[in-house]
PDB file of C-alpha atoms in Angstrom:
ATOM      1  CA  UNK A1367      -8.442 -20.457   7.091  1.00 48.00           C
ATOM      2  CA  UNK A1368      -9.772 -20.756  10.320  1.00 54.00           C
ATOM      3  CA  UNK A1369      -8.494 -24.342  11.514  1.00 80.00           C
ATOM      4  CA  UNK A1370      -7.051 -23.018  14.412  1.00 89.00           C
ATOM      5  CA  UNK A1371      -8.582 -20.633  16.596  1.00 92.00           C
ATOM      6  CA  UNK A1372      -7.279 -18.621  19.743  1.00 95.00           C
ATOM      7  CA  UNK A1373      -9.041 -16.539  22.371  1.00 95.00           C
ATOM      8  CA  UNK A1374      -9.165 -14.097  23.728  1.00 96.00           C
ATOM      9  CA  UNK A1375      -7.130 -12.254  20.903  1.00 93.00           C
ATOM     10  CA  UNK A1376      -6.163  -9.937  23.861  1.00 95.00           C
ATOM     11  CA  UNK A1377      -5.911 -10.199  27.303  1.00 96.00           C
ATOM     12  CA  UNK A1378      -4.681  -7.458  29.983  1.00 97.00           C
ATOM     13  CA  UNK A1379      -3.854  -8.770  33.838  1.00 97.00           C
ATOM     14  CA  UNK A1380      -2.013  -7.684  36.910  1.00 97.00           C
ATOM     15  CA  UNK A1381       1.251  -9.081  37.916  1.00 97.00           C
ATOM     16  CA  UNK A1382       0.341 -12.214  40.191  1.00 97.00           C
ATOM     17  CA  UNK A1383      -2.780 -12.877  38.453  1.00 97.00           C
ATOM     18  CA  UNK A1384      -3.616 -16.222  36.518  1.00 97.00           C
ATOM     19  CA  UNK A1385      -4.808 -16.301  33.046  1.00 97.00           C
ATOM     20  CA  UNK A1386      -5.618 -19.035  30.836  1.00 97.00           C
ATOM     21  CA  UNK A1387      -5.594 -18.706  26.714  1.00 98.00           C
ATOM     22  CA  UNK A1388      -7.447 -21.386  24.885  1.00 97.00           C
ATOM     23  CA  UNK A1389      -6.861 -22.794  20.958  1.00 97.00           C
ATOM     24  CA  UNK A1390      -9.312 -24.758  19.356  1.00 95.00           C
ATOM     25  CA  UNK A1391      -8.188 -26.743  15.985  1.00 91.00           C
ATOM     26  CA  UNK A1392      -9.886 -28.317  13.646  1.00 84.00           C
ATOM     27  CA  UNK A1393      -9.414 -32.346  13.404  1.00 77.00           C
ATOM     28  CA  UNK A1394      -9.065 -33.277  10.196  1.00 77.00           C
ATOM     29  CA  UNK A1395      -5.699 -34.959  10.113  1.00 77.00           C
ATOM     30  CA  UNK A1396      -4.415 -33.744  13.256  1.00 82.00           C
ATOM     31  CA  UNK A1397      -1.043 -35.235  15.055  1.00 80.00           C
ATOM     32  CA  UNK A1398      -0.343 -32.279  17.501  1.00 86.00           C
ATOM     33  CA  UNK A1399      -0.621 -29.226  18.564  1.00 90.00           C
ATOM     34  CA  UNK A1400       2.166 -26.349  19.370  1.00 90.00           C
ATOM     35  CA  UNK A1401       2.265 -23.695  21.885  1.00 93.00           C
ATOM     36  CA  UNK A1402       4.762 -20.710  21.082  1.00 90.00           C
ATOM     37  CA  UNK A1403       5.616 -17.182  23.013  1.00 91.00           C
ATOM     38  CA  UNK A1404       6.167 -14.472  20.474  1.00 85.00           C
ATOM     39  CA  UNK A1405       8.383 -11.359  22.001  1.00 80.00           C
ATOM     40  CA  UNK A1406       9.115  -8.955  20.064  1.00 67.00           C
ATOM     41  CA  UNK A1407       9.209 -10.492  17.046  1.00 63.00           C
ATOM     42  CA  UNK A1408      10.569 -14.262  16.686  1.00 70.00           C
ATOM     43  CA  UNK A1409       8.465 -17.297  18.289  1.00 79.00           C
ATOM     44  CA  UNK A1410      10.107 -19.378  20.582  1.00 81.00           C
ATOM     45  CA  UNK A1411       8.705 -22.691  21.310  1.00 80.00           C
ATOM     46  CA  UNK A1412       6.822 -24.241  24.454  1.00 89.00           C
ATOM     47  CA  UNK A1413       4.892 -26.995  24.819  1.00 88.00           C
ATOM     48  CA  UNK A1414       3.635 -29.533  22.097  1.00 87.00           C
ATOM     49  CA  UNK A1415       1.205 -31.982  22.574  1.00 91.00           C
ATOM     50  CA  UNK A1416       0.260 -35.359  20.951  1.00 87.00           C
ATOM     51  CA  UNK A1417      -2.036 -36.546  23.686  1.00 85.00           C
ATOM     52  CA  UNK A1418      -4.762 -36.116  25.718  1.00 87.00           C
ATOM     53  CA  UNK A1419      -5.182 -35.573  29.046  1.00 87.00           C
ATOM     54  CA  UNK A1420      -1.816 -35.377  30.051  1.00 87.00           C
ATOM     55  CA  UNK A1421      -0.253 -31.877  31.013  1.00 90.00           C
ATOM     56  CA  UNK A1422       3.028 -29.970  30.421  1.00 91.00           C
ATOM     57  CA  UNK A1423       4.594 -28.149  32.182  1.00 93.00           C
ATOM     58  CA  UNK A1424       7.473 -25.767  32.821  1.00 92.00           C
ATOM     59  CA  UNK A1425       7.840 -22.988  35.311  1.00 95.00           C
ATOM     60  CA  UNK A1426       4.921 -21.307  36.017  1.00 97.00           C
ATOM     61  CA  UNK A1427       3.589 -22.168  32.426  1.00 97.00           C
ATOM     62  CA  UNK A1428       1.502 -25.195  31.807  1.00 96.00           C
ATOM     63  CA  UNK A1429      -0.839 -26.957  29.296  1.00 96.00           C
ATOM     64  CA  UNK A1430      -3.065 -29.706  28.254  1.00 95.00           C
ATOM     65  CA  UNK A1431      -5.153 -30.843  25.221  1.00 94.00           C
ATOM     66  CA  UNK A1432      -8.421 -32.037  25.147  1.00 92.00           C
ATOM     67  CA  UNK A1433      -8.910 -34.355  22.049  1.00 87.00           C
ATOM     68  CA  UNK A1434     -12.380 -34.822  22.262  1.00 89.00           C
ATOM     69  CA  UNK A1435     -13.253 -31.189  22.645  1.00 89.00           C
ATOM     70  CA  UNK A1436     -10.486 -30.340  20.157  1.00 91.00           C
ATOM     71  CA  UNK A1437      -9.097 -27.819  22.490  1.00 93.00           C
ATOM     72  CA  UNK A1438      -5.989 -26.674  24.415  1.00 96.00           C
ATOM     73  CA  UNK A1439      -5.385 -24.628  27.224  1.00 97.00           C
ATOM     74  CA  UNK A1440      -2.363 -22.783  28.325  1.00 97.00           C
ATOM     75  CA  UNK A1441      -2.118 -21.733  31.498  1.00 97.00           C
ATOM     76  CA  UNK A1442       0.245 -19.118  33.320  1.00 97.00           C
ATOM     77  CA  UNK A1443      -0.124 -18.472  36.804  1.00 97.00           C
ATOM     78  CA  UNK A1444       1.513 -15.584  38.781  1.00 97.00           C
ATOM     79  CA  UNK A1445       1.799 -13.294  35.457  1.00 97.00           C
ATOM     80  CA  UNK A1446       5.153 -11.381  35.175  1.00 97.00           C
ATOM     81  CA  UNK A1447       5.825  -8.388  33.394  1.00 96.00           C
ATOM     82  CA  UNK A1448       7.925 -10.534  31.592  1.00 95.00           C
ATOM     83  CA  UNK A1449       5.063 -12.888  30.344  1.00 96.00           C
ATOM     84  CA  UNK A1450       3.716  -9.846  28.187  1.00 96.00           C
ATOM     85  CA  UNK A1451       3.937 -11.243  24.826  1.00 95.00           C
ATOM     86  CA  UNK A1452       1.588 -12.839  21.558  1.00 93.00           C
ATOM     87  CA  UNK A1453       0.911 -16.649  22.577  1.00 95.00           C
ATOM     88  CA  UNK A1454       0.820 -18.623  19.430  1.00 92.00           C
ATOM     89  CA  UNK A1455      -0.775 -22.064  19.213  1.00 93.00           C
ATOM     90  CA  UNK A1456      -0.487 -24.179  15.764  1.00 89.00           C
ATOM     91  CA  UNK A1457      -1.853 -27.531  14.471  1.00 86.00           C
ATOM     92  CA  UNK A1458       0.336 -30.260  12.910  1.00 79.00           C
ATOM     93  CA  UNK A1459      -1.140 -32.330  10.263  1.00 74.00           C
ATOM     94  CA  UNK A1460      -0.210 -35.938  10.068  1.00 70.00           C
ATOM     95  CA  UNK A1461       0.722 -37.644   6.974  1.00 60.00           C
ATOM     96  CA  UNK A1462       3.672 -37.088   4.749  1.00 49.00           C
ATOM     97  CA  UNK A1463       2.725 -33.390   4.180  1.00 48.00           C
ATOM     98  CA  UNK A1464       3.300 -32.338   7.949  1.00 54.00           C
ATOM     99  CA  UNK A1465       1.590 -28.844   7.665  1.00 66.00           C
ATOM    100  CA  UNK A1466       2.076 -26.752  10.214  1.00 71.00           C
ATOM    101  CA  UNK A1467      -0.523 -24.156  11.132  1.00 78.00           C
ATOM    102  CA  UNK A1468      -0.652 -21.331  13.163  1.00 82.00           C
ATOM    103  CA  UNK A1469      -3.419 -19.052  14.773  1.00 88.00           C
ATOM    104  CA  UNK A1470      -3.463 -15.594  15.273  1.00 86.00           C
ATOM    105  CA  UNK A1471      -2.368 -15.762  18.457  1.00 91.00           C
ATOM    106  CA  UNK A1472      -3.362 -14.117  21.930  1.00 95.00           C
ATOM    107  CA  UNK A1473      -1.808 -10.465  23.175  1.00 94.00           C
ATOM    108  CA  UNK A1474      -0.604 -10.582  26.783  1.00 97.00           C
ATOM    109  CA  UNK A1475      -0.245  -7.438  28.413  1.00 97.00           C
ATOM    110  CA  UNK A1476       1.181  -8.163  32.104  1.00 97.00           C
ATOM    111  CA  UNK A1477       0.798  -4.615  33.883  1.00 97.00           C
ATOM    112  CA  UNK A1478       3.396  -4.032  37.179  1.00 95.00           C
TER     113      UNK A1478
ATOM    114  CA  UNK B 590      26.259 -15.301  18.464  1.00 59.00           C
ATOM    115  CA  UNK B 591      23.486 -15.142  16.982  1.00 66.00           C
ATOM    116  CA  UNK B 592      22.101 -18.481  16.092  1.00 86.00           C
ATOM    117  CA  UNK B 593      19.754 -17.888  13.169  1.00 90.00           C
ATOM    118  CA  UNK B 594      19.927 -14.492  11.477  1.00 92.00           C
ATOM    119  CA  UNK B 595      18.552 -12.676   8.829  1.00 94.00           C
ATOM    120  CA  UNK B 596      18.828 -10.049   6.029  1.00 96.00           C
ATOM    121  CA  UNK B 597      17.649  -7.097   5.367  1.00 96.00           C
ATOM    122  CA  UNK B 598      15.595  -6.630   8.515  1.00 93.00           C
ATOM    123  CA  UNK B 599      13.901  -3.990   7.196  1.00 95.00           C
ATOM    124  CA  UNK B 600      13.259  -3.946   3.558  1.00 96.00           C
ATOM    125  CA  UNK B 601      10.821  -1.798   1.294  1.00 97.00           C
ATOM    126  CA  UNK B 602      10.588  -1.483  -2.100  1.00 96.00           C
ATOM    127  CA  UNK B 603       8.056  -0.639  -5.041  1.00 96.00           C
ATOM    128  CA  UNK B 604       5.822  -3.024  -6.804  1.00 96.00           C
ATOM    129  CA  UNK B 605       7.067  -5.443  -9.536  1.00 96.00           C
ATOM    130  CA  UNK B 606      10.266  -5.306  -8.180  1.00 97.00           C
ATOM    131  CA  UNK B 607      12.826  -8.370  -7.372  1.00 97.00           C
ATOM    132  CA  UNK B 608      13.951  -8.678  -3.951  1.00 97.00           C
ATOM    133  CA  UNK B 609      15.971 -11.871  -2.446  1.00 97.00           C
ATOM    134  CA  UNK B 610      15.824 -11.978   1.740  1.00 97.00           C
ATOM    135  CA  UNK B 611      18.968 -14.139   3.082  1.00 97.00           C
ATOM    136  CA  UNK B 612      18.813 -16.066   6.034  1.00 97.00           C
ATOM    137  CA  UNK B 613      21.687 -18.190   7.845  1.00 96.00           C
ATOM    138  CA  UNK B 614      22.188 -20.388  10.740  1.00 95.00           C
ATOM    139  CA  UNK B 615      25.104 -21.279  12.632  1.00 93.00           C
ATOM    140  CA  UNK B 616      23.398 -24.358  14.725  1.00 90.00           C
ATOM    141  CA  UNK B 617      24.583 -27.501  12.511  1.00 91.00           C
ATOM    142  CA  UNK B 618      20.882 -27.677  11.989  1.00 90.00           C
ATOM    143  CA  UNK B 619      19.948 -30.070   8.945  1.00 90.00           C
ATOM    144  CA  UNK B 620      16.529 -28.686   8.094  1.00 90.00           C
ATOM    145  CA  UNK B 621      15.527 -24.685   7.706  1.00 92.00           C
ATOM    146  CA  UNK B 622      12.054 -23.342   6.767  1.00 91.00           C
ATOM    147  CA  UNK B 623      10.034 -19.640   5.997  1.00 92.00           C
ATOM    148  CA  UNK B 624       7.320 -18.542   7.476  1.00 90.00           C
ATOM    149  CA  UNK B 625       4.808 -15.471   6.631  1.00 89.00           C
ATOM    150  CA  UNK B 626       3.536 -13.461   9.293  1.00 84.00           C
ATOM    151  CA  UNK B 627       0.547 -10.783   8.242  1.00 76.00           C
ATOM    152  CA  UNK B 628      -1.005  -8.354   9.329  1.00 73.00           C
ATOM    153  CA  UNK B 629      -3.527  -9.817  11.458  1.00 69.00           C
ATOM    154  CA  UNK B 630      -0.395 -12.307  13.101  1.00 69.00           C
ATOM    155  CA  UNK B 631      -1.130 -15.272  11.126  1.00 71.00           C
ATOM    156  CA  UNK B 632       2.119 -17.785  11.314  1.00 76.00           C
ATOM    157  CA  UNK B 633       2.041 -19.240   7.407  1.00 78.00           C
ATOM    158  CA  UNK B 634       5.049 -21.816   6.496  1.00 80.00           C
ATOM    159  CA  UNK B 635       5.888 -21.357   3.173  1.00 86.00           C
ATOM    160  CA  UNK B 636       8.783 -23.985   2.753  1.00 84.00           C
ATOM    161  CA  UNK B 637      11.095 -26.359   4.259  1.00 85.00           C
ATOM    162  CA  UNK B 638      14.141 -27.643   3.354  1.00 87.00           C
ATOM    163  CA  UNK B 639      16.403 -30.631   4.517  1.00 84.00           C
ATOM    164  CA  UNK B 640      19.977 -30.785   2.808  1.00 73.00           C
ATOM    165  CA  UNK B 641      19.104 -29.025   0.160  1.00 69.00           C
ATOM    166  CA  UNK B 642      15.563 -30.506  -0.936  1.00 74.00           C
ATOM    167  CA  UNK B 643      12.086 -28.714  -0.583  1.00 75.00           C
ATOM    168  CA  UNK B 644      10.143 -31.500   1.511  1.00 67.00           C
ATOM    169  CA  UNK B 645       7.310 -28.832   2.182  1.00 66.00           C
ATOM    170  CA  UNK B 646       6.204 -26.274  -0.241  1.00 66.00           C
ATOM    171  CA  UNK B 647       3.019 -24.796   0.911  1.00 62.00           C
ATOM    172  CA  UNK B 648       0.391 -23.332  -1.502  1.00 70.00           C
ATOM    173  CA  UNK B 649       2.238 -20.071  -2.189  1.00 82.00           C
ATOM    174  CA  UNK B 650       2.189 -18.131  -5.687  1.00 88.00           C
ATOM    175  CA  UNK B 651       5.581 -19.658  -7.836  1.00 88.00           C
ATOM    176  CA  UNK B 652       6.640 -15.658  -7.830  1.00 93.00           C
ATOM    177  CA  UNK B 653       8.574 -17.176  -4.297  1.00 93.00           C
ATOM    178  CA  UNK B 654      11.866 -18.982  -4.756  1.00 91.00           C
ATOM    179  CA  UNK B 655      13.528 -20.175  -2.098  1.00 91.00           C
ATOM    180  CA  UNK B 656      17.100 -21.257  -2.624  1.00 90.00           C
ATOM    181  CA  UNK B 657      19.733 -22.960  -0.522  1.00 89.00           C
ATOM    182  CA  UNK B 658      23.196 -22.839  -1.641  1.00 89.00           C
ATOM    183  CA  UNK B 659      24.267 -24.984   1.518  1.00 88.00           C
ATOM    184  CA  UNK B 660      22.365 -26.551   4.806  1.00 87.00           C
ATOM    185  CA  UNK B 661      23.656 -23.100   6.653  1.00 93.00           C
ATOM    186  CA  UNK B 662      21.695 -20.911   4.143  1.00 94.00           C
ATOM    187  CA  UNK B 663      18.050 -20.717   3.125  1.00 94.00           C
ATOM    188  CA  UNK B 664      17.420 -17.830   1.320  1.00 95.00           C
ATOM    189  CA  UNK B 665      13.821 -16.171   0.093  1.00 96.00           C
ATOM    190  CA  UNK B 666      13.872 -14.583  -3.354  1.00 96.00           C
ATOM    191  CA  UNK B 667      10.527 -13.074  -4.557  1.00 96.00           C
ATOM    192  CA  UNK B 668      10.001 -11.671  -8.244  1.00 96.00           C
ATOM    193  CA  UNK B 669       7.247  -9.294  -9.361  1.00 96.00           C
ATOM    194  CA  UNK B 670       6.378  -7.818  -5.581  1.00 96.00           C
ATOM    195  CA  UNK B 671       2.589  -7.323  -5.158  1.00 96.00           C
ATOM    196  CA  UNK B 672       1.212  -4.945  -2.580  1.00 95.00           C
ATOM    197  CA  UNK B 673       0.175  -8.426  -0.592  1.00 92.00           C
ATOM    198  CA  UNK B 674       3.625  -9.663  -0.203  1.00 94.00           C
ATOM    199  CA  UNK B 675       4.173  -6.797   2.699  1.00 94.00           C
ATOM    200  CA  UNK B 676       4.548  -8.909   5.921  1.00 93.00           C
ATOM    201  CA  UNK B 677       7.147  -9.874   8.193  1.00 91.00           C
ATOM    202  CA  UNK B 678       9.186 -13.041   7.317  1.00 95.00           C
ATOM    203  CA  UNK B 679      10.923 -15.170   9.340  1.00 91.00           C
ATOM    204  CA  UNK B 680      13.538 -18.154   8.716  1.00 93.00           C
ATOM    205  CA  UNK B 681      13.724 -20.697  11.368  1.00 90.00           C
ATOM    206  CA  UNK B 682      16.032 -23.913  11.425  1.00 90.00           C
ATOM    207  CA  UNK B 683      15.550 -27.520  13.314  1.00 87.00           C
ATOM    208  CA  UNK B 684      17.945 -30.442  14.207  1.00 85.00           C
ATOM    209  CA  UNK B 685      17.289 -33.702  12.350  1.00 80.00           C
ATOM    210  CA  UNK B 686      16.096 -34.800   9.838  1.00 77.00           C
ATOM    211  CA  UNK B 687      12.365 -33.545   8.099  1.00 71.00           C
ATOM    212  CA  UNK B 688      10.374 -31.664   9.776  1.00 68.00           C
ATOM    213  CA  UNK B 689      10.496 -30.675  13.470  1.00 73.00           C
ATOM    214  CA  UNK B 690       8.129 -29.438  15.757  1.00 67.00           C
ATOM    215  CA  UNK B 691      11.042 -27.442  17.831  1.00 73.00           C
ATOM    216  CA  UNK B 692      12.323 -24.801  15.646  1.00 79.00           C
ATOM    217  CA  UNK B 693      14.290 -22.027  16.373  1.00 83.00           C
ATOM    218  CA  UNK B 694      13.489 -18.651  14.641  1.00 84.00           C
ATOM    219  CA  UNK B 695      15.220 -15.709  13.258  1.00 87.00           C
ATOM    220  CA  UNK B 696      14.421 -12.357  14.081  1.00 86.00           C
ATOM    221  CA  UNK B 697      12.435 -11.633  11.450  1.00 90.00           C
ATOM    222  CA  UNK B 698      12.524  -9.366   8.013  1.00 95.00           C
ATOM    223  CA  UNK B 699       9.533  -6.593   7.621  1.00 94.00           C
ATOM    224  CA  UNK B 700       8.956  -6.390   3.727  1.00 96.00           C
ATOM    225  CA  UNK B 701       6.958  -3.099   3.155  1.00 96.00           C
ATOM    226  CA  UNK B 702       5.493  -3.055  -0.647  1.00 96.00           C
ATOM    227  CA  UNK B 703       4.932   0.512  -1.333  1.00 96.00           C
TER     228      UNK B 703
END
């Protein structure tokens, strides 16, 4: 079960503060990996990434994947109240299969 | 509008019952898909379909149907309800053909198994 991995599973910060959530994944057959915000209850979608090195961005929201560490970051600098949410990461399998798979994600608490 | 909804959002009902969870989008979308959510916030997919063909079927127990009477509708039907079926389900659609890695998702259904 555990082929992808997020920490912290919780996380509380101060408006204006920076935080940073990592996702590890296991390798075996991986193609890319997803970042997704989950308010309330539906996931919307963020970032995904196929390679290395190279960051995305978007707003104040960013992230990268490290393919030799089998790791991602996502990165959110000067927090909102707004940002409070679950931050989801999955792994995408390659081949003809294309599972998809999730990780428990990481609780944001922005505080005003 | 709302551009992928579901049915019941709330729904709970007794073990070993039958239970079908309807889900529709309005996006033109070619390819819709299920996901299980548990308790702990684990994000399973369950199935995928594109124009009416299942092109993923995870390993899930053959007691879940889903059925898609047209490429607006993906519906979740579950026979026999087991204690470990309570979670929150969501339907989610994507453009194109096959899988997608840009879905959009529906609100959500909480299935309580009493």
């Amino acid at each position: 079960e555990d082929k992808v991995v997020q920490s912290p599973l919780s996380l509380v910060v101060h408006e204006g503060d920076t935080v940073t959530l990592n996702c590890s994944y296991e390798v075996t057959n991986f193609r890319s990996l997803l970042w997704y915000k989950q308010e309330k209850k539906a996931p919307t979608f963020l970032f995904m990434l196929t390679s290395s090195g190279i960051e995305k961005k978007s707003g104040r929201l960013s992230s990268i994947l490290d393919k030799k560490e089998l790791f991602s970051i996502l990165n959110i600098t000067a927090t909102q109240t707004g940002d409070s949410a679950i931050y989801l990461c999955a792994r995408i399998s390659s081949g003809s299969a294309r599972q998809l798979t999730f990780g428990s994600g990481t609780q944001l608490t922005v505080l005003p | 509008d709302t551009a992928v909804s579901q049915t019941p959002k709330y729904l709970v009902t007794q073990m070993g019952n039958d239970k079908s969870i309807k889900c529709e989008q309005n996006l033109g979308h070619d390819t819709m898909y299920w996901y299980k959510q548990d308790s702990k916030k684990f994000l399973k997919i369950m199935f995928s379909y594109n124009n009416k063909e299942l092109i993923i079927n995870e390993t899930v127990p053959n007691r879940f149907s889903p059925k898609s009477p047209d490429k607006a509708h993906l519906n979740l039907h579950i026979n026999s309800l087991e204690l470990g079926d309570s979670a929150v389900y969501f339907c989610a659609s994507s453009p194109g053909q096959g899988f997608s890695y840009e879905q959009y998702f529906g609100p959500g259904t909480r299935l309580t198994v009493t």
